[in-house]
Amino acid sequence: MDAFEQSASVYALAVALAKSMSTEELTHAALLLTQLSTSMATLAGLQNLSQSSSTQELADLSGLR
């Protein structure tokens, strides 16, 4: 699935959910998913930084040989 198909699929899902939810339910779902995605992005970023640091430390140590 390319980026355009993925974006269209996400939009279609959002429209389908919005049609079946009240405004209050939709707001709660949006807030929940926003918090979830932000937390996941933070964890992925921290994991990436940790892996990058470990890789850099290994590269620095290999130069000591």
PDB file of N, CA, C and O in Angstrom:
ATOM      1  N   MET A   1       0.847  -1.172   0.000  1.00  0.00           N
ATOM      2  CA  MET A   1       0.000   0.000   0.000  1.00  0.00           C
ATOM      3  C   MET A   1       0.895   1.238   0.000  1.00  0.00           C
ATOM      4  O   MET A   1       1.761   1.380   0.850  1.00  0.00           O
ATOM      5  N   ASP A   2       0.691   2.130  -0.966  1.00  0.00           N
ATOM      6  CA  ASP A   2       1.503   3.345  -0.995  1.00  0.00           C
ATOM      7  C   ASP A   2       0.886   4.425  -0.103  1.00  0.00           C
ATOM      8  O   ASP A   2      -0.170   4.238   0.496  1.00  0.00           O
ATOM      9  N   ALA A   3       1.556   5.548  -0.020  1.00  0.00           N
ATOM     10  CA  ALA A   3       1.136   6.625   0.890  1.00  0.00           C
ATOM     11  C   ALA A   3      -0.244   7.166   0.535  1.00  0.00           C
ATOM     12  O   ALA A   3      -1.040   7.487   1.426  1.00  0.00           O
ATOM     13  N   PHE A   4      -0.557   7.262  -0.763  1.00  0.00           N
ATOM     14  CA  PHE A   4      -1.857   7.778  -1.172  1.00  0.00           C
ATOM     15  C   PHE A   4      -2.979   6.823  -0.781  1.00  0.00           C
ATOM     16  O   PHE A   4      -4.024   7.248  -0.284  1.00  0.00           O
ATOM     17  N   GLU A   5      -2.757   5.542  -1.001  1.00  0.00           N
ATOM     18  CA  GLU A   5      -3.762   4.547  -0.624  1.00  0.00           C
ATOM     19  C   GLU A   5      -3.953   4.508   0.891  1.00  0.00           C
ATOM     20  O   GLU A   5      -5.071   4.388   1.375  1.00  0.00           O
ATOM     21  N   GLN A   6      -2.867   4.612   1.619  1.00  0.00           N
ATOM     22  CA  GLN A   6      -2.955   4.598   3.072  1.00  0.00           C
ATOM     23  C   GLN A   6      -3.727   5.818   3.573  1.00  0.00           C
ATOM     24  O   GLN A   6      -4.590   5.703   4.439  1.00  0.00           O
ATOM     25  N   SER A   7      -3.436   6.985   3.019  1.00  0.00           N
ATOM     26  CA  SER A   7      -4.139   8.203   3.423  1.00  0.00           C
ATOM     27  C   SER A   7      -5.626   8.109   3.107  1.00  0.00           C
ATOM     28  O   SER A   7      -6.462   8.492   3.926  1.00  0.00           O
ATOM     29  N   ALA A   8      -5.953   7.590   1.938  1.00  0.00           N
ATOM     30  CA  ALA A   8      -7.356   7.446   1.553  1.00  0.00           C
ATOM     31  C   ALA A   8      -8.072   6.454   2.462  1.00  0.00           C
ATOM     32  O   ALA A   8      -9.229   6.671   2.849  1.00  0.00           O
ATOM     33  N   SER A   9      -7.389   5.388   2.825  1.00  0.00           N
ATOM     34  CA  SER A   9      -7.978   4.381   3.711  1.00  0.00           C
ATOM     35  C   SER A   9      -8.239   4.950   5.099  1.00  0.00           C
ATOM     36  O   SER A   9      -9.303   4.713   5.695  1.00  0.00           O
ATOM     37  N   VAL A  10      -7.291   5.710   5.614  1.00  0.00           N
ATOM     38  CA  VAL A  10      -7.458   6.315   6.937  1.00  0.00           C
ATOM     39  C   VAL A  10      -8.618   7.308   6.906  1.00  0.00           C
ATOM     40  O   VAL A  10      -9.448   7.353   7.816  1.00  0.00           O
ATOM     41  N   TYR A  11      -8.699   8.104   5.844  1.00  0.00           N
ATOM     42  CA  TYR A  11      -9.794   9.065   5.723  1.00  0.00           C
ATOM     43  C   TYR A  11     -11.141   8.350   5.639  1.00  0.00           C
ATOM     44  O   TYR A  11     -12.105   8.747   6.304  1.00  0.00           O
ATOM     45  N   ALA A  12     -11.208   7.282   4.844  1.00  0.00           N
ATOM     46  CA  ALA A  12     -12.457   6.516   4.724  1.00  0.00           C
ATOM     47  C   ALA A  12     -12.877   5.931   6.070  1.00  0.00           C
ATOM     48  O   ALA A  12     -14.065   5.931   6.420  1.00  0.00           O
ATOM     49  N   LEU A  13     -11.919   5.442   6.831  1.00  0.00           N
ATOM     50  CA  LEU A  13     -12.221   4.921   8.165  1.00  0.00           C
ATOM     51  C   LEU A  13     -12.741   6.029   9.070  1.00  0.00           C
ATOM     52  O   LEU A  13     -13.725   5.843   9.799  1.00  0.00           O
ATOM     53  N   ALA A  14     -12.118   7.197   9.018  1.00  0.00           N
ATOM     54  CA  ALA A  14     -12.557   8.330   9.836  1.00  0.00           C
ATOM     55  C   ALA A  14     -13.983   8.739   9.483  1.00  0.00           C
ATOM     56  O   ALA A  14     -14.804   9.003  10.374  1.00  0.00           O
ATOM     57  N   VAL A  15     -14.307   8.775   8.213  1.00  0.00           N
ATOM     58  CA  VAL A  15     -15.657   9.136   7.778  1.00  0.00           C
ATOM     59  C   VAL A  15     -16.665   8.096   8.256  1.00  0.00           C
ATOM     60  O   VAL A  15     -17.724   8.434   8.787  1.00  0.00           O
ATOM     61  N   ALA A  16     -16.327   6.824   8.111  1.00  0.00           N
ATOM     62  CA  ALA A  16     -17.234   5.760   8.548  1.00  0.00           C
ATOM     63  C   ALA A  16     -17.477   5.836  10.054  1.00  0.00           C
ATOM     64  O   ALA A  16     -18.613   5.696  10.518  1.00  0.00           O
ATOM     65  N   LEU A  17     -16.426   6.067  10.818  1.00  0.00           N
ATOM     66  CA  LEU A  17     -16.581   6.195  12.266  1.00  0.00           C
ATOM     67  C   LEU A  17     -17.399   7.432  12.625  1.00  0.00           C
ATOM     68  O   LEU A  17     -18.268   7.389  13.502  1.00  0.00           O
ATOM     69  N   ALA A  18     -17.127   8.542  11.959  1.00  0.00           N
ATOM     70  CA  ALA A  18     -17.835   9.789  12.258  1.00  0.00           C
ATOM     71  C   ALA A  18     -19.334   9.653  11.993  1.00  0.00           C
ATOM     72  O   ALA A  18     -20.149  10.216  12.721  1.00  0.00           O
ATOM     73  N   LYS A  19     -19.699   8.886  10.969  1.00  0.00           N
ATOM     74  CA  LYS A  19     -21.114   8.697  10.642  1.00  0.00           C
ATOM     75  C   LYS A  19     -21.839   7.863  11.692  1.00  0.00           C
ATOM     76  O   LYS A  19     -23.041   7.992  11.855  1.00  0.00           O
ATOM     77  N   SER A  20     -21.094   7.015  12.394  1.00  0.00           N
ATOM     78  CA  SER A  20     -21.746   6.110  13.344  1.00  0.00           C
ATOM     79  C   SER A  20     -21.600   6.548  14.801  1.00  0.00           C
ATOM     80  O   SER A  20     -22.054   5.856  15.696  1.00  0.00           O
ATOM     81  N   MET A  21     -20.985   7.699  15.047  1.00  0.00           N
ATOM     82  CA  MET A  21     -20.751   8.167  16.413  1.00  0.00           C
ATOM     83  C   MET A  21     -21.420   9.511  16.641  1.00  0.00           C
ATOM     84  O   MET A  21     -21.552  10.317  15.710  1.00  0.00           O
ATOM     85  N   SER A  22     -21.742   9.744  17.896  1.00  0.00           N
ATOM     86  CA  SER A  22     -22.218  11.081  18.269  1.00  0.00           C
ATOM     87  C   SER A  22     -21.008  12.016  18.305  1.00  0.00           C
ATOM     88  O   SER A  22     -19.856  11.568  18.289  1.00  0.00           O
ATOM     89  N   THR A  23     -21.271  13.305  18.374  1.00  0.00           N
ATOM     90  CA  THR A  23     -20.187  14.273  18.448  1.00  0.00           C
ATOM     91  C   THR A  23     -19.328  14.027  19.684  1.00  0.00           C
ATOM     92  O   THR A  23     -18.093  14.087  19.621  1.00  0.00           O
ATOM     93  N   GLU A  24     -19.959  13.714  20.796  1.00  0.00           N
ATOM     94  CA  GLU A  24     -19.216  13.453  22.033  1.00  0.00           C
ATOM     95  C   GLU A  24     -18.355  12.196  21.896  1.00  0.00           C
ATOM     96  O   GLU A  24     -17.181  12.193  22.281  1.00  0.00           O
ATOM     97  N   GLU A  25     -18.905  11.133  21.340  1.00  0.00           N
ATOM     98  CA  GLU A  25     -18.137   9.896  21.147  1.00  0.00           C
ATOM     99  C   GLU A  25     -16.971  10.125  20.192  1.00  0.00           C
ATOM    100  O   GLU A  25     -15.866   9.627  20.422  1.00  0.00           O
ATOM    101  N   LEU A  26     -17.240  10.882  19.139  1.00  0.00           N
ATOM    102  CA  LEU A  26     -16.196  11.157  18.156  1.00  0.00           C
ATOM    103  C   LEU A  26     -15.072  11.983  18.783  1.00  0.00           C
ATOM    104  O   LEU A  26     -13.889  11.714  18.554  1.00  0.00           O
ATOM    105  N   THR A  27     -15.432  12.940  19.600  1.00  0.00           N
ATOM    106  CA  THR A  27     -14.423  13.755  20.294  1.00  0.00           C
ATOM    107  C   THR A  27     -13.585  12.900  21.227  1.00  0.00           C
ATOM    108  O   THR A  27     -12.350  13.009  21.242  1.00  0.00           O
ATOM    109  N   HIS A  28     -14.238  12.040  21.994  1.00  0.00           N
ATOM    110  CA  HIS A  28     -13.493  11.160  22.905  1.00  0.00           C
ATOM    111  C   HIS A  28     -12.553  10.229  22.123  1.00  0.00           C
ATOM    112  O   HIS A  28     -11.391  10.038  22.513  1.00  0.00           O
ATOM    113  N   ALA A  29     -13.046   9.657  21.042  1.00  0.00           N
ATOM    114  CA  ALA A  29     -12.214   8.758  20.231  1.00  0.00           C
ATOM    115  C   ALA A  29     -11.026   9.503  19.635  1.00  0.00           C
ATOM    116  O   ALA A  29      -9.897   9.002  19.631  1.00  0.00           O
ATOM    117  N   ALA A  30     -11.265  10.721  19.158  1.00  0.00           N
ATOM    118  CA  ALA A  30     -10.183  11.515  18.569  1.00  0.00           C
ATOM    119  C   ALA A  30      -9.117  11.847  19.604  1.00  0.00           C
ATOM    120  O   ALA A  30      -7.917  11.748  19.332  1.00  0.00           O
ATOM    121  N   LEU A  31      -9.563  12.228  20.810  1.00  0.00           N
ATOM    122  CA  LEU A  31      -8.604  12.537  21.875  1.00  0.00           C
ATOM    123  C   LEU A  31      -7.800  11.300  22.276  1.00  0.00           C
ATOM    124  O   LEU A  31      -6.588  11.377  22.478  1.00  0.00           O
ATOM    125  N   LEU A  32      -8.474  10.177  22.400  1.00  0.00           N
ATOM    126  CA  LEU A  32      -7.801   8.929  22.761  1.00  0.00           C
ATOM    127  C   LEU A  32      -6.765   8.538  21.712  1.00  0.00           C
ATOM    128  O   LEU A  32      -5.615   8.216  22.041  1.00  0.00           O
ATOM    129  N   LEU A  33      -7.164   8.591  20.440  1.00  0.00           N
ATOM    130  CA  LEU A  33      -6.242   8.197  19.371  1.00  0.00           C
ATOM    131  C   LEU A  33      -5.085   9.185  19.229  1.00  0.00           C
ATOM    132  O   LEU A  33      -3.959   8.784  18.904  1.00  0.00           O
ATOM    133  N   THR A  34      -5.348  10.452  19.491  1.00  0.00           N
ATOM    134  CA  THR A  34      -4.274  11.451  19.460  1.00  0.00           C
ATOM    135  C   THR A  34      -3.254  11.167  20.553  1.00  0.00           C
ATOM    136  O   THR A  34      -2.039  11.181  20.321  1.00  0.00           O
ATOM    137  N   GLN A  35      -3.749  10.890  21.756  1.00  0.00           N
ATOM    138  CA  GLN A  35      -2.839  10.576  22.860  1.00  0.00           C
ATOM    139  C   GLN A  35      -2.059   9.307  22.565  1.00  0.00           C
ATOM    140  O   GLN A  35      -0.849   9.233  22.807  1.00  0.00           O
ATOM    141  N   LEU A  36      -2.740   8.294  22.038  1.00  0.00           N
ATOM    142  CA  LEU A  36      -2.069   7.036  21.691  1.00  0.00           C
ATOM    143  C   LEU A  36      -0.977   7.265  20.657  1.00  0.00           C
ATOM    144  O   LEU A  36       0.154   6.798  20.814  1.00  0.00           O
ATOM    145  N   SER A  37      -1.295   7.997  19.592  1.00  0.00           N
ATOM    146  CA  SER A  37      -0.303   8.200  18.530  1.00  0.00           C
ATOM    147  C   SER A  37       0.871   9.046  19.006  1.00  0.00           C
ATOM    148  O   SER A  37       2.020   8.787  18.637  1.00  0.00           O
ATOM    149  N   THR A  38       0.599  10.041  19.853  1.00  0.00           N
ATOM    150  CA  THR A  38       1.681  10.860  20.389  1.00  0.00           C
ATOM    151  C   THR A  38       2.599  10.029  21.289  1.00  0.00           C
ATOM    152  O   THR A  38       3.827  10.126  21.200  1.00  0.00           O
ATOM    153  N   SER A  39       2.001   9.204  22.116  1.00  0.00           N
ATOM    154  CA  SER A  39       2.802   8.336  22.998  1.00  0.00           C
ATOM    155  C   SER A  39       3.632   7.354  22.176  1.00  0.00           C
ATOM    156  O   SER A  39       4.816   7.128  22.474  1.00  0.00           O
ATOM    157  N   MET A  40       3.033   6.780  21.149  1.00  0.00           N
ATOM    158  CA  MET A  40       3.766   5.840  20.307  1.00  0.00           C
ATOM    159  C   MET A  40       4.901   6.532  19.566  1.00  0.00           C
ATOM    160  O   MET A  40       6.004   5.983  19.451  1.00  0.00           O
ATOM    161  N   ALA A  41       4.672   7.747  19.074  1.00  0.00           N
ATOM    162  CA  ALA A  41       5.720   8.491  18.376  1.00  0.00           C
ATOM    163  C   ALA A  41       6.864   8.837  19.325  1.00  0.00           C
ATOM    164  O   ALA A  41       8.035   8.758  18.948  1.00  0.00           O
ATOM    165  N   THR A  42       6.523   9.200  20.561  1.00  0.00           N
ATOM    166  CA  THR A  42       7.549   9.495  21.560  1.00  0.00           C
ATOM    167  C   THR A  42       8.384   8.255  21.861  1.00  0.00           C
ATOM    168  O   THR A  42       9.621   8.317  21.889  1.00  0.00           O
ATOM    169  N   LEU A  43       7.722   7.132  22.060  1.00  0.00           N
ATOM    170  CA  LEU A  43       8.445   5.890  22.345  1.00  0.00           C
ATOM    171  C   LEU A  43       9.315   5.463  21.169  1.00  0.00           C
ATOM    172  O   LEU A  43      10.461   5.034  21.361  1.00  0.00           O
ATOM    173  N   ALA A  44       8.797   5.603  19.952  1.00  0.00           N
ATOM    174  CA  ALA A  44       9.588   5.249  18.770  1.00  0.00           C
ATOM    175  C   ALA A  44      10.808   6.155  18.640  1.00  0.00           C
ATOM    176  O   ALA A  44      11.908   5.692  18.322  1.00  0.00           O
ATOM    177  N   GLY A  45      10.610   7.447  18.908  1.00  0.00           N
ATOM    178  CA  GLY A  45      11.732   8.385  18.842  1.00  0.00           C
ATOM    179  C   GLY A  45      12.797   8.078  19.878  1.00  0.00           C
ATOM    180  O   GLY A  45      13.994   8.097  19.584  1.00  0.00           O
ATOM    181  N   LEU A  46      12.366   7.803  21.103  1.00  0.00           N
ATOM    182  CA  LEU A  46      13.323   7.455  22.160  1.00  0.00           C
ATOM    183  C   LEU A  46      14.058   6.158  21.839  1.00  0.00           C
ATOM    184  O   LEU A  46      15.267   6.045  22.069  1.00  0.00           O
ATOM    185  N   GLN A  47      13.321   5.191  21.299  1.00  0.00           N
ATOM    186  CA  GLN A  47      13.942   3.921  20.921  1.00  0.00           C
ATOM    187  C   GLN A  47      14.967   4.145  19.806  1.00  0.00           C
ATOM    188  O   GLN A  47      16.074   3.599  19.852  1.00  0.00           O
ATOM    189  N   ASN A  48      14.609   4.987  18.847  1.00  0.00           N
ATOM    190  CA  ASN A  48      15.522   5.290  17.748  1.00  0.00           C
ATOM    191  C   ASN A  48      16.778   5.992  18.252  1.00  0.00           C
ATOM    192  O   ASN A  48      17.898   5.671  17.836  1.00  0.00           O
ATOM    193  N   LEU A  49      16.595   6.957  19.153  1.00  0.00           N
ATOM    194  CA  LEU A  49      17.753   7.653  19.727  1.00  0.00           C
ATOM    195  C   LEU A  49      18.646   6.704  20.510  1.00  0.00           C
ATOM    196  O   LEU A  49      19.870   6.785  20.432  1.00  0.00           O
ATOM    197  N   SER A  50      18.030   5.794  21.243  1.00  0.00           N
ATOM    198  CA  SER A  50      18.787   4.824  22.024  1.00  0.00           C
ATOM    199  C   SER A  50      19.593   3.910  21.108  1.00  0.00           C
ATOM    200  O   SER A  50      20.766   3.641  21.362  1.00  0.00           O
ATOM    201  N   GLN A  51      18.977   3.454  20.029  1.00  0.00           N
ATOM    202  CA  GLN A  51      19.668   2.581  19.075  1.00  0.00           C
ATOM    203  C   GLN A  51      20.780   3.342  18.368  1.00  0.00           C
ATOM    204  O   GLN A  51      21.862   2.814  18.142  1.00  0.00           O
ATOM    205  N   SER A  52      20.511   4.615  18.019  1.00  0.00           N
ATOM    206  CA  SER A  52      21.533   5.428  17.358  1.00  0.00           C
ATOM    207  C   SER A  52      22.719   5.647  18.281  1.00  0.00           C
ATOM    208  O   SER A  52      23.866   5.601  17.854  1.00  0.00           O
ATOM    209  N   SER A  53      22.441   5.890  19.560  1.00  0.00           N
ATOM    210  CA  SER A  53      23.517   6.088  20.538  1.00  0.00           C
ATOM    211  C   SER A  53      24.340   4.824  20.686  1.00  0.00           C
ATOM    212  O   SER A  53      25.562   4.870  20.731  1.00  0.00           O
ATOM    213  N   SER A  54      23.663   3.668  20.749  1.00  0.00           N
ATOM    214  CA  SER A  54      24.368   2.397  20.884  1.00  0.00           C
ATOM    215  C   SER A  54      25.237   2.138  19.656  1.00  0.00           C
ATOM    216  O   SER A  54      26.381   1.706  19.774  1.00  0.00           O
ATOM    217  N   THR A  55      24.708   2.427  18.485  1.00  0.00           N
ATOM    218  CA  THR A  55      25.464   2.231  17.245  1.00  0.00           C
ATOM    219  C   THR A  55      26.670   3.152  17.212  1.00  0.00           C
ATOM    220  O   THR A  55      27.766   2.745  16.836  1.00  0.00           O
ATOM    221  N   GLN A  56      26.476   4.420  17.629  1.00  0.00           N
ATOM    222  CA  GLN A  56      27.576   5.375  17.650  1.00  0.00           C
ATOM    223  C   GLN A  56      28.638   4.960  18.659  1.00  0.00           C
ATOM    224  O   GLN A  56      29.827   5.062  18.397  1.00  0.00           O
ATOM    225  N   GLU A  57      28.201   4.476  19.822  1.00  0.00           N
ATOM    226  CA  GLU A  57      29.160   4.030  20.830  1.00  0.00           C
ATOM    227  C   GLU A  57      29.987   2.860  20.314  1.00  0.00           C
ATOM    228  O   GLU A  57      31.201   2.801  20.528  1.00  0.00           O
ATOM    229  N   LEU A  58      29.354   1.932  19.602  1.00  0.00           N
ATOM    230  CA  LEU A  58      30.087   0.806  19.026  1.00  0.00           C
ATOM    231  C   LEU A  58      31.076   1.288  17.975  1.00  0.00           C
ATOM    232  O   LEU A  58      32.195   0.803  17.900  1.00  0.00           O
ATOM    233  N   ALA A  59      30.664   2.250  17.161  1.00  0.00           N
ATOM    234  CA  ALA A  59      31.561   2.790  16.131  1.00  0.00           C
ATOM    235  C   ALA A  59      32.753   3.495  16.793  1.00  0.00           C
ATOM    236  O   ALA A  59      33.886   3.354  16.335  1.00  0.00           O
ATOM    237  N   ASP A  60      32.488   4.220  17.863  1.00  0.00           N
ATOM    238  CA  ASP A  60      33.583   4.906  18.567  1.00  0.00           C
ATOM    239  C   ASP A  60      34.551   3.903  19.181  1.00  0.00           C
ATOM    240  O   ASP A  60      35.763   4.095  19.151  1.00  0.00           O
ATOM    241  N   LEU A  61      34.017   2.830  19.744  1.00  0.00           N
ATOM    242  CA  LEU A  61      34.877   1.799  20.355  1.00  0.00           C
ATOM    243  C   LEU A  61      35.699   1.064  19.305  1.00  0.00           C
ATOM    244  O   LEU A  61      36.841   0.706  19.569  1.00  0.00           O
ATOM    245  N   SER A  62      35.143   0.851  18.118  1.00  0.00           N
ATOM    246  CA  SER A  62      35.892   0.128  17.089  1.00  0.00           C
ATOM    247  C   SER A  62      37.083   0.951  16.606  1.00  0.00           C
ATOM    248  O   SER A  62      38.070   0.397  16.124  1.00  0.00           O
ATOM    249  N   GLY A  63      37.033   2.249  16.753  1.00  0.00           N
ATOM    250  CA  GLY A  63      38.161   3.096  16.372  1.00  0.00           C
ATOM    251  C   GLY A  63      39.319   3.016  17.342  1.00  0.00           C
ATOM    252  O   GLY A  63      40.421   3.476  17.043  1.00  0.00           O
ATOM    253  N   LEU A  64      39.092   2.433  18.514  1.00  0.00           N
ATOM    254  CA  LEU A  64      40.161   2.326  19.519  1.00  0.00           C
ATOM    255  C   LEU A  64      41.101   1.162  19.248  1.00  0.00           C
ATOM    256  O   LEU A  64      42.140   1.058  19.875  1.00  0.00           O
ATOM    257  N   ARG A  65      40.725   0.281  18.348  1.00  0.00           N
ATOM    258  CA  ARG A  65      41.556  -0.895  18.076  1.00  0.00           C
ATOM    259  C   ARG A  65      42.812  -0.570  17.343  1.00  0.00           C
ATOM    260  O   ARG A  65      43.044   0.239  16.613  1.00  0.00           O
TER     261      ARG A  65
END
